[in-house]
Coordinates of C-alpha atoms and ligand atoms in Angstrom, one line a residue:
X285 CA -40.9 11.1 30.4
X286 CA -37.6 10.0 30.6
X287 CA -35.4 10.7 33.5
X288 CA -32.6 13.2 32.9
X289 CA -29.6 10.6 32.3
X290 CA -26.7 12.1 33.7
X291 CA -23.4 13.6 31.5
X292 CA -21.2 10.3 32.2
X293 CA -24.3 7.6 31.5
X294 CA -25.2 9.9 27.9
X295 CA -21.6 9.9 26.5
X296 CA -21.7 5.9 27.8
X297 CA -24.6 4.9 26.2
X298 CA -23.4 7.2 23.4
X299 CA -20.0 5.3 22.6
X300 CA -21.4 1.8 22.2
X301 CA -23.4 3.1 19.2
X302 CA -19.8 4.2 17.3
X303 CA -17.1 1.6 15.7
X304 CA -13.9 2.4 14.0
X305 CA -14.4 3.6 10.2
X306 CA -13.3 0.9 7.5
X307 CA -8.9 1.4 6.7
X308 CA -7.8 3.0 3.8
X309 CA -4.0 3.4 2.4
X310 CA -2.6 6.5 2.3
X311 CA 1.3 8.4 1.1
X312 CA 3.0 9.2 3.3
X313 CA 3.5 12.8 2.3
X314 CA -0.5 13.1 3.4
X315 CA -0.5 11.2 6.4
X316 CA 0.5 13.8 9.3
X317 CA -2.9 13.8 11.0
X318 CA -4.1 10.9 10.2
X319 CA -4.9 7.9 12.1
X320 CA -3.1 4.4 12.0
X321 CA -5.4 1.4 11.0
X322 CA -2.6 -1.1 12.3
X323 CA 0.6 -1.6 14.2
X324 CA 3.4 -0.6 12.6
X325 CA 6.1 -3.7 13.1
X326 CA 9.9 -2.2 12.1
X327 CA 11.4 -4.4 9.4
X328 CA 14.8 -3.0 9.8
X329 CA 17.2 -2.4 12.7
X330 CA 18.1 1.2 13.1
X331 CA 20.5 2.6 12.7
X332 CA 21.0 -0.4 10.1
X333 CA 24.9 -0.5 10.2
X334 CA 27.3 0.8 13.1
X335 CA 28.6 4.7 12.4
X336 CA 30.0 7.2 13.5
X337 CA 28.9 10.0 16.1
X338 CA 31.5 12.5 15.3
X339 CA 33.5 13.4 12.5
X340 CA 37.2 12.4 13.3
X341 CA 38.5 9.0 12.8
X342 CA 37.8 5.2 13.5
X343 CA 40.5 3.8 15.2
X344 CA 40.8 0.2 17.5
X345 CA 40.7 1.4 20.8
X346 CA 43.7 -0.7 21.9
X347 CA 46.1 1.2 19.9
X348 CA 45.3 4.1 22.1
X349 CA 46.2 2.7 25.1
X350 CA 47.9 5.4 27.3
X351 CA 47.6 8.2 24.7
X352 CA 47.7 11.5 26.4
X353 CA 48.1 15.5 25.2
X354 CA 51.8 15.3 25.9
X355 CA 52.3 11.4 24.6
X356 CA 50.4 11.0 21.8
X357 CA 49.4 7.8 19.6
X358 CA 50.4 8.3 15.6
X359 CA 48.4 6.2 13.5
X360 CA 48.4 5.2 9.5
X361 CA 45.4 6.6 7.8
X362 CA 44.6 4.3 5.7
X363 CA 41.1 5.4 4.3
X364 CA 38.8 8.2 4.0
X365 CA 35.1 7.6 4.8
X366 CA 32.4 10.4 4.4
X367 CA 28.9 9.9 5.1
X368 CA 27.2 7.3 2.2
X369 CA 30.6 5.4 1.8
X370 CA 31.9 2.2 2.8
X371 CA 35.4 2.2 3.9
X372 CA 37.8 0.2 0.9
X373 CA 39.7 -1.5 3.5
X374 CA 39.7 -2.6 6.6
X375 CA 41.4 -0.9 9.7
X376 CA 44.7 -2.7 10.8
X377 CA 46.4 -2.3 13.8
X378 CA 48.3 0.9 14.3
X379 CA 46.0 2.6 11.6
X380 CA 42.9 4.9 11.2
X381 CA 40.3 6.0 8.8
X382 CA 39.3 9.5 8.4
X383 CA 35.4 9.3 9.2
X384 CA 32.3 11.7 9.0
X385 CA 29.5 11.8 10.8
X386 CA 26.7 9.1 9.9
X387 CA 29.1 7.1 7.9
X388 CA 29.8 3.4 8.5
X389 CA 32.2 1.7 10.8
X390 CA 35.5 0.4 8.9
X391 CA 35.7 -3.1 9.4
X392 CA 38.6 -3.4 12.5
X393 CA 37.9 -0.1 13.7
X394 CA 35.7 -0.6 17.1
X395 CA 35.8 3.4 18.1
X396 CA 36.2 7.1 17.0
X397 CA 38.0 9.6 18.5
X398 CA 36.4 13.0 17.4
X399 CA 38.9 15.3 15.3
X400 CA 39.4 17.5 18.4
X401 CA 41.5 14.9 20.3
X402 CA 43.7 14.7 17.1
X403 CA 46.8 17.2 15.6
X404 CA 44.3 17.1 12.4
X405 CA 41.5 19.9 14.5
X406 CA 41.5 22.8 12.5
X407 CA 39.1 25.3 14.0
X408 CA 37.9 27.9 11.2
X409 CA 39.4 26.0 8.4
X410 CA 36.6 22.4 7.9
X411 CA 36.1 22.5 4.4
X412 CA 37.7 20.0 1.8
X413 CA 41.0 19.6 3.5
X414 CA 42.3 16.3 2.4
X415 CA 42.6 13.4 4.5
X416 CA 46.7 13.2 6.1
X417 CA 49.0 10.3 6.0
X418 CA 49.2 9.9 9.9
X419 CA 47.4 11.4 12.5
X420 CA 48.3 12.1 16.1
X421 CA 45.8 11.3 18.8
X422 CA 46.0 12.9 22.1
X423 CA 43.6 10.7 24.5
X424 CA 42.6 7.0 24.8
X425 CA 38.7 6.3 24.3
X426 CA 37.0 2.6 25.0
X427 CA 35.4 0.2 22.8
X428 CA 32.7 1.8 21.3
X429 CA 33.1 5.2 21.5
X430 CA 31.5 7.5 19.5
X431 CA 29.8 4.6 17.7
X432 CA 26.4 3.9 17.2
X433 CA 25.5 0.4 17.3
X434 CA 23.7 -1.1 15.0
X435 CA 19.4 -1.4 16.1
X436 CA 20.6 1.1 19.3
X437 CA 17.4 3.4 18.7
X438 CA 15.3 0.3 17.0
X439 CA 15.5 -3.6 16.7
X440 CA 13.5 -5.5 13.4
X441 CA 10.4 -7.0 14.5
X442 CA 9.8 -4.0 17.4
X443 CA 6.5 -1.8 17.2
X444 CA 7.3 1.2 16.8
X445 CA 3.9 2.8 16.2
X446 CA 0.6 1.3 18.0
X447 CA -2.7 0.9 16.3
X448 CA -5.1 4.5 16.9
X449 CA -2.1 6.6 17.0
X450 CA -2.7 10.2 15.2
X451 CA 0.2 10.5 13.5
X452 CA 2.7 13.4 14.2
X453 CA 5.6 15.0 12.6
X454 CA 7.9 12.6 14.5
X455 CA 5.6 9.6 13.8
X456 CA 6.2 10.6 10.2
X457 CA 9.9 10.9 10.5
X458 CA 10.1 7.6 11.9
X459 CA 7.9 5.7 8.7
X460 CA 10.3 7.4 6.3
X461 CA 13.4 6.0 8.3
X462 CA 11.8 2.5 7.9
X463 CA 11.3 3.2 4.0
X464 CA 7.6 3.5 4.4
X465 CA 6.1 5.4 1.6
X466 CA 1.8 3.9 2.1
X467 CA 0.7 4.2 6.0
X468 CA -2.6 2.0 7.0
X469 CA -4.8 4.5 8.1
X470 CA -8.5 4.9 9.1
X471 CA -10.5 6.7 6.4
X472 CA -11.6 10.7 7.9
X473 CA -15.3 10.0 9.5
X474 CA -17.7 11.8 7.3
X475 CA -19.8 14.5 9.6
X476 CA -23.2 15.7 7.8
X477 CA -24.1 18.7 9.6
X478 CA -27.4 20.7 9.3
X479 CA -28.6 24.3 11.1
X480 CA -32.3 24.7 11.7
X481 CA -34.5 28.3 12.4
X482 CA -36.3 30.3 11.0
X483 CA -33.9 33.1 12.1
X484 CA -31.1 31.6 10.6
X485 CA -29.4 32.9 7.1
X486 CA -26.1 31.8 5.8
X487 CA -22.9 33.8 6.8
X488 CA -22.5 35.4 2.8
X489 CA -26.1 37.2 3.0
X490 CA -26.6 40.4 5.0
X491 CA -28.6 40.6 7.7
X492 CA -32.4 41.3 7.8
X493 CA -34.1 42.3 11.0
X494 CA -34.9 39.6 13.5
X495 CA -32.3 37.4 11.5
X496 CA -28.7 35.9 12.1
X497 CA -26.2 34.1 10.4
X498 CA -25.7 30.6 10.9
X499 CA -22.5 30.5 13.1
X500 CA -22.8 27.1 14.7
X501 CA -22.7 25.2 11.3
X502 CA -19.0 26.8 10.7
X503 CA -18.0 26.6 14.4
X504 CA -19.0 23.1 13.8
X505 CA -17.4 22.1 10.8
X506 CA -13.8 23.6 12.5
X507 CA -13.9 21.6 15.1
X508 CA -14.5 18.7 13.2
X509 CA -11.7 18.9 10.7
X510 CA -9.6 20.1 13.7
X511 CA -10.6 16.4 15.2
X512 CA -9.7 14.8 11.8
X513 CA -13.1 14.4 10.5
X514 CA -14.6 15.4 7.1
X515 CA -17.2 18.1 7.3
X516 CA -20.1 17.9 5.5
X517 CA -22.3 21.1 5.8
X518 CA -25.7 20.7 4.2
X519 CA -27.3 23.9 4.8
X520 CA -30.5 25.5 7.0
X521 CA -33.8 24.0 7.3
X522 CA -36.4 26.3 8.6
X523 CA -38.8 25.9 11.3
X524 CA -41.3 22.8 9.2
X525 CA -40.8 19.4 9.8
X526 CA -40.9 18.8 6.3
X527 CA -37.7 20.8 5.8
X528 CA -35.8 19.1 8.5
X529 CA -36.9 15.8 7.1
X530 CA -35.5 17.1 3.8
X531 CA -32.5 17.6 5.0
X532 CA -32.0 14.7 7.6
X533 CA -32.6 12.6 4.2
X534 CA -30.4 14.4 2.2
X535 CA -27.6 13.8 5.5
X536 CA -28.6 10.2 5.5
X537 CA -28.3 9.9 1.7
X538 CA -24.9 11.6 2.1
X539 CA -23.1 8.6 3.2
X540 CA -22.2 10.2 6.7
X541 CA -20.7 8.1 9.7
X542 CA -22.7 10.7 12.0
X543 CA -25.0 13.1 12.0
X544 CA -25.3 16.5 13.7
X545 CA -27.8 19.8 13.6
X546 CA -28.3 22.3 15.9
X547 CA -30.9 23.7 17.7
X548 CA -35.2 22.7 17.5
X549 CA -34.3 19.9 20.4
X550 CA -36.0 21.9 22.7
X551 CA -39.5 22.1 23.5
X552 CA -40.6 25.1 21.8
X553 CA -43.5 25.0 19.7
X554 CA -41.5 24.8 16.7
X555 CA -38.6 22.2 17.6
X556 CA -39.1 19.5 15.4
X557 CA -35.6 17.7 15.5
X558 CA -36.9 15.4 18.0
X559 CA -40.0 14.5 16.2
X560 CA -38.7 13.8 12.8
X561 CA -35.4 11.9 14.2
X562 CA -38.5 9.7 16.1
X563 CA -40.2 8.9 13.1
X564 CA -37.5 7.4 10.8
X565 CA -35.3 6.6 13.4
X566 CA -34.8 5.9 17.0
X567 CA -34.7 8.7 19.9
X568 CA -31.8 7.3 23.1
X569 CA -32.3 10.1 24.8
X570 CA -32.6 14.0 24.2
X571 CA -31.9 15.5 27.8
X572 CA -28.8 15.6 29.9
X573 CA -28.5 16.7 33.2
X574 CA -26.1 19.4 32.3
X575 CA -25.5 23.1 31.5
X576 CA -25.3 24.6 28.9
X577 CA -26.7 22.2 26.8
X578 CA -30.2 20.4 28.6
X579 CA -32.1 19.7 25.4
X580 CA -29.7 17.7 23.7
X581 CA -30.5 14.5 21.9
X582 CA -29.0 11.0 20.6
X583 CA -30.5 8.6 18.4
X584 CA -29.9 8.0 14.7
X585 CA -31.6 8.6 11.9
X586 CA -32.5 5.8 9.8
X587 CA -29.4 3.6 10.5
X588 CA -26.7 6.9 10.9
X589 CA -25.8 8.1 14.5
X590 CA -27.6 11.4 15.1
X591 CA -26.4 14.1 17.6
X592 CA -29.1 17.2 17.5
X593 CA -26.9 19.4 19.8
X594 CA -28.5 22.6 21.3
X595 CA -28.6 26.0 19.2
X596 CA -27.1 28.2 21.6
X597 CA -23.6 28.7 20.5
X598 CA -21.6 27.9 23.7
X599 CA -24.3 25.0 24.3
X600 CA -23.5 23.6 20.7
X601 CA -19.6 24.0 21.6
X602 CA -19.9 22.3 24.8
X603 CA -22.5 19.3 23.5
X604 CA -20.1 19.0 20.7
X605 CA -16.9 18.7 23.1
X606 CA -18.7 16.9 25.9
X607 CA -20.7 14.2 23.3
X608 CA -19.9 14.3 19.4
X609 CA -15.9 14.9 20.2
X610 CA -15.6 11.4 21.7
X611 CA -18.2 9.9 19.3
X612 CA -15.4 10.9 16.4
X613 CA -12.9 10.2 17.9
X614 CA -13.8 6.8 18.0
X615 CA -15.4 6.6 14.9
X616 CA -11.8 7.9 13.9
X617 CA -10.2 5.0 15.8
X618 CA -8.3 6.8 18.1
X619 CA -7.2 5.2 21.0
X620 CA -6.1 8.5 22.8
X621 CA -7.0 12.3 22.3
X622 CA -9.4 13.3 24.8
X623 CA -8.4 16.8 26.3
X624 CA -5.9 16.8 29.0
X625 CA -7.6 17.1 32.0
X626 CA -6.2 19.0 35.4
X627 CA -6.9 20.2 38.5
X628 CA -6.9 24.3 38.5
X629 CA -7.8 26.9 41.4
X630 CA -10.6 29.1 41.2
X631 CA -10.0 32.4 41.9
X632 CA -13.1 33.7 42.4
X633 CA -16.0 32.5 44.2
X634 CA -18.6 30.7 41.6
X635 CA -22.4 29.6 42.1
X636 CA -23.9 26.9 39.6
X637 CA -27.7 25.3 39.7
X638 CA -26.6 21.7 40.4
X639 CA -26.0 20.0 36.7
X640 CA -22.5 19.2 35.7
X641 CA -21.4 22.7 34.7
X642 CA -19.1 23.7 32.0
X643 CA -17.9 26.6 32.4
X644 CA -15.3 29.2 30.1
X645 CA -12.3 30.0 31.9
X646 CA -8.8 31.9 31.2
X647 CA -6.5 29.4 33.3
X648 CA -3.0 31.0 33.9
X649 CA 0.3 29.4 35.5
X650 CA 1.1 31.2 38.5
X651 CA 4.0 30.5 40.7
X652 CA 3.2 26.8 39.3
X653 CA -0.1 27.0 40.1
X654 CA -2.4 26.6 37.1
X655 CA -5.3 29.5 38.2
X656 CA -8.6 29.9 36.8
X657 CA -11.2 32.7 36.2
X658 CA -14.5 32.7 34.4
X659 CA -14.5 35.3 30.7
X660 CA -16.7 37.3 30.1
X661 CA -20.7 37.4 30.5
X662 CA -21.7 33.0 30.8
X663 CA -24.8 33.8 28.9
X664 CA -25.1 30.5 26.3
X665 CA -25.6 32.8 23.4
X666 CA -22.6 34.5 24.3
X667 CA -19.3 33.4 21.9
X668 CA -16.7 35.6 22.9
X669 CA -16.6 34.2 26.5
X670 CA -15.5 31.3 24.9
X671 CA -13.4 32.8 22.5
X672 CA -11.2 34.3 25.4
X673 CA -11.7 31.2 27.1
X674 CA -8.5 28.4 27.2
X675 CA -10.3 26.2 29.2
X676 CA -14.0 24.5 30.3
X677 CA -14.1 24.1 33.9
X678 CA -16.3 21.3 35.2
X679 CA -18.5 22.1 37.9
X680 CA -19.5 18.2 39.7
X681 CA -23.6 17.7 39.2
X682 CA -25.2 18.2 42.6
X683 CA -22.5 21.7 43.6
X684 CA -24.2 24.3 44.0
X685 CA -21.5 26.9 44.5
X686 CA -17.4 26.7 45.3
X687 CA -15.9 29.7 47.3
X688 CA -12.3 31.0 45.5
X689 CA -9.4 28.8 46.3
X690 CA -11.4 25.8 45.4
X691 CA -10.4 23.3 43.7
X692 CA -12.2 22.1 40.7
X693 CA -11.1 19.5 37.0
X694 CA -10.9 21.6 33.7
X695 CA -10.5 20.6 30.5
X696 CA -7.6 22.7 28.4
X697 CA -7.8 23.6 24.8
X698 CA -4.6 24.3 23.7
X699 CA -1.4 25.6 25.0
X700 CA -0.8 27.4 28.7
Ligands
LIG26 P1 -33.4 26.8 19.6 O1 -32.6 25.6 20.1 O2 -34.0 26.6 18.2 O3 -34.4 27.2 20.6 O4 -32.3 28.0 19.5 C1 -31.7 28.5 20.7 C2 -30.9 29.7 20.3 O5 -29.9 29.4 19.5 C3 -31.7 30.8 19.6 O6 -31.3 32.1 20.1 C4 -31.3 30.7 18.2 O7 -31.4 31.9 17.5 C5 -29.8 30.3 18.4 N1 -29.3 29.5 17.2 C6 -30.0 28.5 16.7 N2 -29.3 28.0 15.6 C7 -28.2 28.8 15.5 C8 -27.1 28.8 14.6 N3 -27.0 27.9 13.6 N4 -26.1 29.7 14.7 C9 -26.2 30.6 15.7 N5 -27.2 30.7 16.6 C10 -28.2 29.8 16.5
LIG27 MG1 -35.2 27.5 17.0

């Protein structure tokens, strides 16, 4: 018998069996989500050509010298520049260029003074007004002003976007500002997924006595397009090793970068997970010194990674968040995404056996505290506690119970 490997050496001993998937192009109208193969090196300065910040006009700051609301500067406007234009002409001394926001420094010109500082502001009245002959400008700005420099945000040859990045809608904006149309990303890991029991029938068939639907599979499949993967559901194989052979071939056969069932790891008389997994493949381990979730086992199955995770829902969530979650993510080639971890108070008194306990808890922010409290009834059959849970709290192996006010890590799910 092996000895119960503890949460931390299992998801250890896990990793080193993943590697990134192979790259694969993708448009960049499909790529929020996805996962950068390389490091994206900016070709371009940006902004690519000094403009303006304001709409007003470009000036030389020189001229302005000593401007003021009761002396002000009159300048020849020489040139009208809206966004998308160059300017015909340079600006000379003792003249200006009507400018827009986002259009190009004149040549000359070395700062803007913004329409409001002039006689030409016209609250109420913006549109199509023609540019004047002269305009009077009541204040003196420096060199620069209300210009942005060429490569301010951005300088060619920069990276701008590291290798394992998911990208997000910023990530995206950014590519399109560089003229990128095909991102380098990782292909989505394929995720075969079976259920097994005898109990089990699929979620479209009504329920006979003594059976349930198959909720884990669907549970499952969620979180693994949630964690960019690509879900490959291949049905229920009841209680006879030969149908969870059946299937564990038809998985292997699927092209899948993992694995994953649930439930016959245990050691009831009619678990045969363990057994079948054995014979065509290679058992790592298939306990873990944790709760919910004990019988759960790592090997793979002829040459794919194979996670059997428990068959109790809230064990099947937490194997699949404390064990196949990191395995994908690497297989995904992510460099970050692991759930934001933080310290929370309890506020009630809690007991646990002594495994590393995961618990479902409602954490609120309180007076900038973040508080937590356990949902519902911790049964591991029990879905809604983690339905109206935000959080797993992790209760430290070898803790057997925490009064309220401890302290204790939890692992957030989405937004406070
Ligand atoms: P087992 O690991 O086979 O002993 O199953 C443990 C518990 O999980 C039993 O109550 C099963 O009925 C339940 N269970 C197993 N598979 C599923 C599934 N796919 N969906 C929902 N519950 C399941
Ligand atoms: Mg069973």
């Amino acid at each position: 018998v092996q000895p119960l490997l503890s949460v931390a050496e299992a998801r250890q001993l896990l990793l080193e069996r993943f590697s990134p998937v192979e790259a694969e192009p993708i448009s960049l109208g499909q790529a929020a989500g996805r996962v950068l193969a390389r490091a994206i090196v900016s070709e371009l300065d940006l902004p690519l050509f000094a403009n303006s910040s304001m709409d007003g006009f470009a000036v030389r700051a020189a001229d302005l010298h000593g401007a003021a609301a009761g002396r002000p500067v009159q300048l020849r406007v020489v040139a009208d520049v809206p966004a998308g234009q160059l300017s015909p002409v340079p600006v000379g001394g003792g003249e200006a260029a009507r400018i827009m926001t986002g259009a190009p420094l004149p040549a000359g010109a070395d700062a803007v003074i913004p329409v409001e500082d002039t006689d030409q502001y016209r609250p109420g009245n913006l549109t199509a007004v023609p540019a004047p002959g002269n305009v009077r400008v009541f204040r003196a700005v420096g060199e620069g002003a209300y210009v942005r420099p060429r490569g301010q945000d951005v300088r060619a040859g920069e990276v701008v976007l590291t290798t394992g990045a998911r990208l997000r809608p910023q990530d995206v904006g950014l590519l399109a500002m560089l003229g990128i149309t095909e991102v380098p990303v990782y292909r989505r890991p394929r995720v075969a997924m079976l259920s097994t029991g005898d109990e089990l029938l699929p979620v479209d068939i009504p329920l006979l006595p003594g059976k349930i639907h198959d909720s884990n599979a669907h549970m499952l499949s969620a979180a693994v397009i949630q964690d960019g993967g690509e879900a490959v559901y291949l049905g229920i194989a009841p209680d006879r090793e030969e149908a969870v052979e059946a299937l564990l071939e038809q998985a292997a056969d699927s092209q899948a970068d993992l694995i994953i069932s649930s439930a016959g790891v245990s050691v009831g008389a009619f678990d045969f997970v363990r057994s079948v997994v054995e014979r065509r493949g290679r058992l790592e381990f298939w306990r873990v010194n944790m709760r919910p979730g004990k019988p759960l086992a790592f090997g793979r199955y002829r040459q794919i990674p194979f996670i059997g995770l428990p068959g109790n829902p809230v064990s099947a969530f937490v194997g699949y968040e404390v064990f196949v979650r990191p395995g994908l993510l690497k297989l995904a080639g992510r460099e970050e995404g692991a759930r934001p971890a933080v310290r929370v108070t309890l506020d009630e008194a809690l007991e646990s056996d002594g495994r590393e306990s995961y618990l479902r808890a409602v954490i609120r922010l309180e007076n900038g505290r973040r508080s937590a409290s356990l949902t519902g009834h911790q049964g591991s059959g029990n879905l809604l506690s983690l339905v109206q849970a935000n959080a797993l709290l992790i209760i430290p192996s070898g803790v057997k119970s925490l009064p309220a006010g401890a302290e204790v890590e939890a692992w957030l799910f989405g937004e406070l």
